[in-house]
PDB file of C-alpha atoms and ligand atoms in Angstrom:
ATOM      1  CA  MET U   1     -18.083 -17.771 105.252  1.00  0.00           C
ATOM      2  CA  THR U   2     -15.240 -15.432 106.812  1.00  0.00           C
ATOM      3  CA  ARG U   3     -16.234 -13.343 109.615  1.00  0.00           C
ATOM      4  CA  PRO U   4     -15.312  -9.938 109.985  1.00  0.00           C
ATOM      5  CA  ARG U   5     -11.803  -8.245 111.377  1.00  0.00           C
ATOM      6  CA  VAL U   6     -11.869  -7.719 114.998  1.00  0.00           C
ATOM      7  CA  ILE U   7      -9.663  -4.970 115.632  1.00  0.00           C
ATOM      8  CA  GLU U   8      -6.566  -6.090 117.996  1.00  0.00           C
ATOM      9  CA  THR U   9      -4.849  -2.905 118.962  1.00  0.00           C
ATOM     10  CA  ASP U  10      -4.312   0.656 117.531  1.00  0.00           C
ATOM     11  CA  GLN U  11      -1.601   1.168 120.035  1.00  0.00           C
ATOM     12  CA  GLY U  12       1.375  -1.668 118.971  1.00  0.00           C
ATOM     13  CA  ILE U  13       2.217  -4.442 121.080  1.00  0.00           C
ATOM     14  CA  GLN U  14       2.983  -2.807 124.719  1.00  0.00           C
ATOM     15  CA  GLY U  15       4.190  -3.611 128.080  1.00  0.00           C
ATOM     16  CA  GLU U  16       7.423  -5.418 129.393  1.00  0.00           C
ATOM     17  CA  PHE U  17       5.787  -8.697 129.876  1.00  0.00           C
ATOM     18  CA  THR U  18       4.024  -8.861 126.482  1.00  0.00           C
ATOM     19  CA  VAL U  19       6.950  -7.935 124.247  1.00  0.00           C
ATOM     20  CA  ASN U  20       9.135 -10.237 126.557  1.00  0.00           C
ATOM     21  CA  LEU U  21       7.171 -13.230 125.346  1.00  0.00           C
ATOM     22  CA  TYR U  22       6.719 -11.845 122.192  1.00  0.00           C
ATOM     23  CA  ASP U  23      10.592 -11.405 122.058  1.00  0.00           C
ATOM     24  CA  GLN U  24      10.692 -15.016 122.590  1.00  0.00           C
ATOM     25  CA  MET U  25       8.215 -16.480 120.625  1.00  0.00           C
ATOM     26  CA  GLN U  26      10.681 -14.814 117.474  1.00  0.00           C
ATOM     27  CA  ARG U  27      13.693 -15.817 119.064  1.00  0.00           C
ATOM     28  CA  ARG U  28      12.686 -19.340 118.973  1.00  0.00           C
ATOM     29  CA  LEU U  29      11.162 -18.539 115.104  1.00  0.00           C
ATOM     30  CA  ARG U  30      14.265 -17.208 113.970  1.00  0.00           C
ATOM     31  CA  ASP U  31      16.545 -20.231 115.629  1.00  0.00           C
ATOM     32  CA  LYS U  32      14.205 -22.643 113.447  1.00  0.00           C
ATOM     33  CA  GLY U  33      14.702 -20.517 110.092  1.00  0.00           C
ATOM     34  CA  TRP U  34      11.219 -19.948 110.351  1.00  0.00           C
ATOM     35  CA  ILE U  35      11.117 -15.959 109.934  1.00  0.00           C
ATOM     36  CA  GLU U  36      10.620 -14.392 106.624  1.00  0.00           C
ATOM     37  CA  THR U  37      13.858 -12.976 105.986  1.00  0.00           C
ATOM     38  CA  LYS U  38      14.455 -15.476 102.705  1.00  0.00           C
ATOM     39  CA  ASP U  39      11.421 -14.468 101.323  1.00  0.00           C
ATOM     40  CA  ILE U  40      12.554 -10.831 101.443  1.00  0.00           C
ATOM     41  CA  ILE U  41      16.283 -11.532  99.921  1.00  0.00           C
ATOM     42  CA  LYS U  42      14.546 -13.537  97.193  1.00  0.00           C
ATOM     43  CA  SER U  43      12.312 -10.685  96.161  1.00  0.00           C
ATOM     44  CA  ARG U  44      15.459  -8.922  95.396  1.00  0.00           C
ATOM     45  CA  ILE U  45      15.894  -6.689  98.356  1.00  0.00           C
ATOM     46  CA  THR U  46      19.292  -6.997  98.971  1.00  0.00           C
ATOM     47  CA  LYS U  47      20.560  -3.534  98.471  1.00  0.00           C
ATOM     48  CA  GLY U  48      21.144   0.000 100.235  1.00  0.00           C
ATOM     49  CA  LEU U  49      18.962   1.652 102.803  1.00  0.00           C
ATOM     50  CA  ALA U  50      15.658   0.060 103.562  1.00  0.00           C
ATOM     51  CA  LEU U  51      13.108   0.714 106.198  1.00  0.00           C
ATOM     52  CA  GLU U  52      11.072  -1.810 108.363  1.00  0.00           C
ATOM     53  CA  ILE U  53       7.794  -1.008 109.741  1.00  0.00           C
ATOM     54  CA  GLY U  54       6.382  -2.506 112.874  1.00  0.00           C
ATOM     55  CA  PRO U  55       9.978  -4.464 113.346  1.00  0.00           C
ATOM     56  CA  GLY U  56       8.750  -5.648 116.960  1.00  0.00           C
ATOM     57  CA  PRO U  57      11.720  -7.252 118.600  1.00  0.00           C
ATOM     58  CA  GLY U  58      13.410  -7.219 115.031  1.00  0.00           C
ATOM     59  CA  TYR U  59      14.719 -10.259 114.353  1.00  0.00           C
ATOM     60  CA  LEU U  60      13.421 -10.171 110.345  1.00  0.00           C
ATOM     61  CA  GLY U  61      15.785  -6.849 110.030  1.00  0.00           C
ATOM     62  CA  LEU U  62      18.448  -7.597 111.587  1.00  0.00           C
ATOM     63  CA  GLU U  63      18.521 -11.256 109.755  1.00  0.00           C
ATOM     64  CA  TRP U  64      18.510  -9.109 106.334  1.00  0.00           C
ATOM     65  CA  LEU U  65      21.179  -7.157 107.504  1.00  0.00           C
ATOM     66  CA  LYS U  66      23.427 -10.011 108.598  1.00  0.00           C
ATOM     67  CA  ASN U  67      22.798 -12.073 105.228  1.00  0.00           C
ATOM     68  CA  THR U  68      23.234  -8.846 103.128  1.00  0.00           C
ATOM     69  CA  GLN U  69      26.218  -6.495 102.483  1.00  0.00           C
ATOM     70  CA  GLU U  70      26.749  -2.725 102.954  1.00  0.00           C
ATOM     71  CA  THR U  71      23.111  -2.319 103.602  1.00  0.00           C
ATOM     72  CA  THR U  72      21.498  -0.198 106.264  1.00  0.00           C
ATOM     73  CA  LEU U  73      18.597  -0.227 108.160  1.00  0.00           C
ATOM     74  CA  LYS U  74      15.764   2.289 109.699  1.00  0.00           C
ATOM     75  CA  GLY U  75      12.747   1.011 112.022  1.00  0.00           C
ATOM     76  CA  LEU U  76       9.514   2.495 112.491  1.00  0.00           C
ATOM     77  CA  ASP U  77       7.558   1.043 115.548  1.00  0.00           C
ATOM     78  CA  ILE U  78       4.863   2.531 117.501  1.00  0.00           C
ATOM     79  CA  SER U  79       5.920   0.811 120.477  1.00  0.00           C
ATOM     80  CA  PRO U  80       8.637   2.348 122.797  1.00  0.00           C
ATOM     81  CA  ASP U  81       8.737  -1.407 124.816  1.00  0.00           C
ATOM     82  CA  MET U  82       9.388  -3.163 121.300  1.00  0.00           C
ATOM     83  CA  ILE U  83      12.519  -0.533 120.363  1.00  0.00           C
ATOM     84  CA  SER U  84      13.609  -0.922 123.810  1.00  0.00           C
ATOM     85  CA  ILE U  85      13.733  -5.055 122.730  1.00  0.00           C
ATOM     86  CA  ALA U  86      14.932  -4.167 119.238  1.00  0.00           C
ATOM     87  CA  GLU U  87      17.723  -2.241 120.206  1.00  0.00           C
ATOM     88  CA  ARG U  88      18.993  -4.690 122.620  1.00  0.00           C
ATOM     89  CA  ASN U  89      19.118  -7.383 120.262  1.00  0.00           C
ATOM     90  CA  ALA U  90      21.045  -4.952 117.512  1.00  0.00           C
ATOM     91  CA  GLU U  91      23.583  -4.617 119.970  1.00  0.00           C
ATOM     92  CA  GLU U  92      23.904  -8.727 120.642  1.00  0.00           C
ATOM     93  CA  TYR U  93      24.162  -9.020 116.583  1.00  0.00           C
ATOM     94  CA  GLY U  94      26.581  -6.474 116.422  1.00  0.00           C
ATOM     95  CA  LEU U  95      24.985  -4.613 114.387  1.00  0.00           C
ATOM     96  CA  SER U  96      24.234  -1.559 116.311  1.00  0.00           C
ATOM     97  CA  GLU U  97      26.011   0.925 113.626  1.00  0.00           C
ATOM     98  CA  ARG U  98      24.118  -0.327 110.562  1.00  0.00           C
ATOM     99  CA  VAL U  99      20.643   0.396 112.276  1.00  0.00           C
ATOM    100  CA  GLU U 100      18.348   2.879 113.659  1.00  0.00           C
ATOM    101  CA  TYR U 101      15.049   2.258 115.579  1.00  0.00           C
ATOM    102  CA  LEU U 102      12.689   5.590 115.536  1.00  0.00           C
ATOM    103  CA  HIS U 103       9.386   5.948 117.584  1.00  0.00           C
ATOM    104  CA  SER U 104       6.833   6.832 114.663  1.00  0.00           C
ATOM    105  CA  SER U 105       4.144   5.727 112.892  1.00  0.00           C
ATOM    106  CA  GLY U 106       3.881   4.329 109.351  1.00  0.00           C
ATOM    107  CA  ASP U 107       1.074   6.434 108.495  1.00  0.00           C
ATOM    108  CA  ARG U 108       2.552   9.850 109.240  1.00  0.00           C
ATOM    109  CA  MET U 109       6.409   8.781 108.476  1.00  0.00           C
ATOM    110  CA  PRO U 110       8.949  11.241 109.634  1.00  0.00           C
ATOM    111  CA  PHE U 111      11.217  11.334 106.744  1.00  0.00           C
ATOM    112  CA  GLU U 112      11.471  13.159 102.918  1.00  0.00           C
ATOM    113  CA  GLY U 113      10.186  11.534  99.726  1.00  0.00           C
ATOM    114  CA  GLU U 114      12.307   8.940  97.814  1.00  0.00           C
ATOM    115  CA  LYS U 115      14.351   7.901 100.604  1.00  0.00           C
ATOM    116  CA  PHE U 116      14.458   4.487 100.911  1.00  0.00           C
ATOM    117  CA  ASP U 117      15.557   1.580  98.227  1.00  0.00           C
ATOM    118  CA  ALA U 118      13.384  -1.157  99.928  1.00  0.00           C
ATOM    119  CA  VAL U 119      10.559  -1.042 102.889  1.00  0.00           C
ATOM    120  CA  PHE U 120       9.614  -4.248 104.175  1.00  0.00           C
ATOM    121  CA  THR U 121       7.372  -5.449 106.629  1.00  0.00           C
ATOM    122  CA  ASN U 122       5.854  -8.503 108.349  1.00  0.00           C
ATOM    123  CA  GLY U 123       2.775  -9.406 110.527  1.00  0.00           C
ATOM    124  CA  SER U 124       2.248  -5.346 111.559  1.00  0.00           C
ATOM    125  CA  LEU U 125      -0.085  -4.645 108.596  1.00  0.00           C
ATOM    126  CA  HIS U 126      -3.086  -5.913 110.562  1.00  0.00           C
ATOM    127  CA  GLU U 127      -2.338  -3.959 113.267  1.00  0.00           C
ATOM    128  CA  TRP U 128      -2.137  -0.375 111.356  1.00  0.00           C
ATOM    129  CA  SER U 129      -4.676   2.133 112.523  1.00  0.00           C
ATOM    130  CA  ASP U 130      -4.864   3.894 109.219  1.00  0.00           C
ATOM    131  CA  PRO U 131      -3.625   1.198 106.478  1.00  0.00           C
ATOM    132  CA  LYS U 132      -4.565   3.131 103.386  1.00  0.00           C
ATOM    133  CA  ASN U 133      -2.441   6.328 104.406  1.00  0.00           C
ATOM    134  CA  THR U 134       0.251   3.646 105.368  1.00  0.00           C
ATOM    135  CA  LEU U 135       0.453   2.125 101.861  1.00  0.00           C
ATOM    136  CA  ASN U 136       0.701   5.506 100.728  1.00  0.00           C
ATOM    137  CA  GLU U 137       3.493   6.416 103.071  1.00  0.00           C
ATOM    138  CA  ILE U 138       5.209   3.808 101.824  1.00  0.00           C
ATOM    139  CA  TRP U 139       5.053   4.744  97.926  1.00  0.00           C
ATOM    140  CA  ARG U 140       5.992   8.233  98.860  1.00  0.00           C
ATOM    141  CA  VAL U 141       8.919   7.502 100.720  1.00  0.00           C
ATOM    142  CA  LEU U 142       9.705   4.335  98.211  1.00  0.00           C
ATOM    143  CA  LYS U 143      12.998   5.701  95.615  1.00  0.00           C
ATOM    144  CA  LYS U 144      11.979   5.088  91.511  1.00  0.00           C
ATOM    145  CA  GLY U 145      12.724   1.446  91.404  1.00  0.00           C
ATOM    146  CA  GLY U 146      12.346   0.519  94.896  1.00  0.00           C
ATOM    147  CA  SER U 147      10.799  -2.542  96.165  1.00  0.00           C
ATOM    148  CA  VAL U 148       8.288  -3.199  98.920  1.00  0.00           C
ATOM    149  CA  PHE U 149       7.240  -6.504 100.722  1.00  0.00           C
ATOM    150  CA  ILE U 150       4.545  -6.889 103.278  1.00  0.00           C
ATOM    151  CA  SER U 151       3.701 -10.329 104.564  1.00  0.00           C
ATOM    152  CA  ASP U 152       1.184 -10.648 107.511  1.00  0.00           C
ATOM    153  CA  LEU U 153      -1.044 -13.847 108.713  1.00  0.00           C
ATOM    154  CA  ARG U 154      -4.611 -14.258 106.714  1.00  0.00           C
ATOM    155  CA  ARG U 155      -7.683 -14.745 108.422  1.00  0.00           C
ATOM    156  CA  ASP U 156      -9.597 -17.097 106.186  1.00  0.00           C
ATOM    157  CA  MET U 157      -6.680 -19.603 107.465  1.00  0.00           C
ATOM    158  CA  PHE U 158      -7.902 -23.268 106.843  1.00  0.00           C
ATOM    159  CA  PHE U 159      -8.782 -24.194 110.492  1.00  0.00           C
ATOM    160  CA  LEU U 160      -6.474 -27.026 110.456  1.00  0.00           C
ATOM    161  CA  ILE U 161      -3.482 -24.432 109.808  1.00  0.00           C
ATOM    162  CA  LYS U 162      -4.889 -22.308 112.551  1.00  0.00           C
ATOM    163  CA  TRP U 163      -4.180 -25.593 114.812  1.00  0.00           C
ATOM    164  CA  PHE U 164      -0.915 -26.201 113.666  1.00  0.00           C
ATOM    165  CA  LEU U 165       0.180 -22.506 114.012  1.00  0.00           C
ATOM    166  CA  TRP U 166      -1.697 -22.981 117.578  1.00  0.00           C
ATOM    167  CA  ILE U 167       0.778 -26.079 118.765  1.00  0.00           C
ATOM    168  CA  ASN U 168       3.646 -24.497 117.438  1.00  0.00           C
ATOM    169  CA  THR U 169       3.529 -21.196 119.074  1.00  0.00           C
ATOM    170  CA  LYS U 170       5.821 -20.956 122.039  1.00  0.00           C
ATOM    171  CA  PRO U 171       6.040 -20.008 124.698  1.00  0.00           C
ATOM    172  CA  LYS U 172       2.497 -21.068 125.202  1.00  0.00           C
ATOM    173  CA  GLU U 173       1.154 -17.804 127.267  1.00  0.00           C
ATOM    174  CA  ILE U 174       1.727 -16.205 123.767  1.00  0.00           C
ATOM    175  CA  ARG U 175      -1.223 -18.418 121.700  1.00  0.00           C
ATOM    176  CA  PRO U 176      -4.022 -15.813 122.837  1.00  0.00           C
ATOM    177  CA  GLY U 177      -2.215 -13.150 120.943  1.00  0.00           C
ATOM    178  CA  LEU U 178      -2.120 -15.264 117.776  1.00  0.00           C
ATOM    179  CA  ILE U 179      -5.572 -16.093 117.516  1.00  0.00           C
ATOM    180  CA  THR U 180      -6.222 -12.309 118.128  1.00  0.00           C
ATOM    181  CA  SER U 181      -3.821 -11.350 115.602  1.00  0.00           C
ATOM    182  CA  ILE U 182      -5.323 -14.113 112.982  1.00  0.00           C
ATOM    183  CA  ASN U 183      -8.952 -12.269 113.366  1.00  0.00           C
ATOM    184  CA  ALA U 184      -7.282  -9.095 112.936  1.00  0.00           C
ATOM    185  CA  ALA U 185      -5.597 -10.045 109.747  1.00  0.00           C
ATOM    186  CA  TYR U 186      -6.697  -9.172 105.740  1.00  0.00           C
ATOM    187  CA  THR U 187      -7.741 -11.837 103.336  1.00  0.00           C
ATOM    188  CA  PRO U 188      -5.688 -11.393 100.306  1.00  0.00           C
ATOM    189  CA  ASP U 189      -8.980 -10.357  98.620  1.00  0.00           C
ATOM    190  CA  GLU U 190      -9.463  -7.515 101.378  1.00  0.00           C
ATOM    191  CA  LEU U 191      -5.717  -6.380 100.576  1.00  0.00           C
ATOM    192  CA  GLN U 192      -6.128  -6.318  96.783  1.00  0.00           C
ATOM    193  CA  LYS U 193      -9.302  -3.863  97.518  1.00  0.00           C
ATOM    194  CA  LEU U 194      -7.235  -2.013  99.777  1.00  0.00           C
ATOM    195  CA  VAL U 195      -4.324  -1.552  97.816  1.00  0.00           C
ATOM    196  CA  LYS U 196      -6.731   0.003  94.696  1.00  0.00           C
ATOM    197  CA  GLU U 197      -7.652   2.696  96.772  1.00  0.00           C
ATOM    198  CA  THR U 198      -3.947   3.588  97.307  1.00  0.00           C
ATOM    199  CA  LYS U 199      -0.958   5.385  95.344  1.00  0.00           C
ATOM    200  CA  LEU U 200       0.626   1.985  94.568  1.00  0.00           C
ATOM    201  CA  GLU U 201       0.939   0.475  91.233  1.00  0.00           C
ATOM    202  CA  ASN U 202       1.895  -2.615  89.865  1.00  0.00           C
ATOM    203  CA  CYS U 203       1.870  -4.587  93.502  1.00  0.00           C
ATOM    204  CA  LEU U 204       0.926  -8.012  93.481  1.00  0.00           C
ATOM    205  CA  VAL U 205      -0.642  -9.446  96.180  1.00  0.00           C
ATOM    206  CA  SER U 206      -0.772 -13.596  96.496  1.00  0.00           C
ATOM    207  CA  GLY U 207      -1.684 -15.803  99.677  1.00  0.00           C
ATOM    208  CA  ASN U 208      -0.458 -18.815 100.724  1.00  0.00           C
ATOM    209  CA  PRO U 209      -1.861 -21.257 103.607  1.00  0.00           C
ATOM    210  CA  ILE U 210      -0.934 -19.346 106.148  1.00  0.00           C
ATOM    211  CA  GLY U 211      -0.844 -15.808 105.114  1.00  0.00           C
ATOM    212  CA  LEU U 212      -0.456 -12.988 102.290  1.00  0.00           C
ATOM    213  CA  LYS U 213       1.712 -10.965 100.712  1.00  0.00           C
ATOM    214  CA  LEU U 214       2.314  -7.910  98.720  1.00  0.00           C
ATOM    215  CA  THR U 215       5.379  -7.472  96.610  1.00  0.00           C
ATOM    216  CA  GLY U 216       5.866  -4.618  94.153  1.00  0.00           C
ATOM    217  CA  VAL U 217       8.496  -2.419  92.397  1.00  0.00           C
ATOM    218  CA  LYS U 218       7.722   1.541  92.198  1.00  0.00           C
TER     219      LYS U 218
HETATM  220  C1  SAM T 301       2.572  -8.357 115.900  1.00  0.00           C
HETATM  221  S1  SAM T 301       4.276  -7.509 115.632  1.00  0.00           S
HETATM  222  C2  SAM T 301       5.509  -7.879 113.970  1.00  0.00           C
HETATM  223  C3  SAM T 301       6.823  -7.925 114.897  1.00  0.00           C
HETATM  224  C4  SAM T 301       7.773  -7.853 113.836  1.00  0.00           C
HETATM  225  N1  SAM T 301       7.721  -7.551 112.647  1.00  0.00           N
HETATM  226  C5  SAM T 301       7.801 -10.118 113.678  1.00  0.00           C
HETATM  227  O1  SAM T 301       7.462 -10.253 112.316  1.00  0.00           O
HETATM  228  O2  SAM T 301       7.471 -10.548 114.431  1.00  0.00           O
HETATM  229  C6  SAM T 301       3.513  -5.672 115.119  1.00  0.00           C
HETATM  230  C7  SAM T 301       5.025  -4.502 115.333  1.00  0.00           C
HETATM  231  O3  SAM T 301       4.014  -3.403 114.567  1.00  0.00           O
HETATM  232  C8  SAM T 301       3.960  -2.449 115.218  1.00  0.00           C
HETATM  233  N2  SAM T 301       2.974  -1.648 114.575  1.00  0.00           N
HETATM  234  C9  SAM T 301       1.842  -1.769 114.650  1.00  0.00           C
HETATM  235  N3  SAM T 301       0.829  -0.514 114.221  1.00  0.00           N
HETATM  236  C10 SAM T 301       1.693  -0.215 113.789  1.00  0.00           C
HETATM  237  C11 SAM T 301       2.198   1.413 113.342  1.00  0.00           C
HETATM  238  N4  SAM T 301       1.216   2.046 112.972  1.00  0.00           N
HETATM  239  N5  SAM T 301       3.853   2.053 112.783  1.00  0.00           N
HETATM  240  C12 SAM T 301       4.765   1.310 113.254  1.00  0.00           C
HETATM  241  N6  SAM T 301       4.401   0.148 113.838  1.00  0.00           N
HETATM  242  C13 SAM T 301       3.493  -0.630 114.417  1.00  0.00           C
HETATM  243  C14 SAM T 301       3.645  -2.788 116.786  1.00  0.00           C
HETATM  244  O4  SAM T 301       4.185  -2.054 118.090  1.00  0.00           O
HETATM  245  C15 SAM T 301       4.523  -4.532 116.683  1.00  0.00           C
HETATM  246  O5  SAM T 301       5.679  -4.129 117.329  1.00  0.00           O
END
């Protein structure tokens, strides 16, 4: 039986040491082509202005900008330390003109309704302190016809998959954080139940061996 969720943090990822380790881990995944940008593009999120919630060091959204044309991005993160790293990485990509990072929380977005062509996020759902309101906020700021893409780890992954992730997570100082993230993650069934309590309509929740995904069009 799957153990209950154990909340990891409601403050986001903070502190210079931790965010630098996280940046090294994500940079390595980016270099191996193991981040979810291709899935986002496969979900037909390829145009206009997108919002990324919890961009952390920013690679997912920066790769999205790099692989799409005439797109722009806003990134919303509750961690000022992560925002500093994301801004530095945007500069390194030469994409600062197309992205703006804002310090705010997904459950109270500083945007008018129907502003974005798409909202996407990876790996932050399990940290949201108010997931119901965050999902409702996503729906509010999406244009009609806009797309949503949410991916994260799943808590009920098979233990061999967890072991595989553990040995492939580098630098190894970040490995304890992997386990606390898995323990805080939702199962696909839990996410499905959560979605039913929100304003989201016509969204599909699916699972794979490592994680879960929510996709839909407003
Ligand atoms: C585990 S990191 C994932 C970073 C990145 N998306 C990735 O795929 O590597 C989670 C990020 O979400 C941010 N975060 C957590 N709760 C948030 C919230 N309520 N609103 C906005 N950002 C949040 C954290 O500060 C952190 O940068």
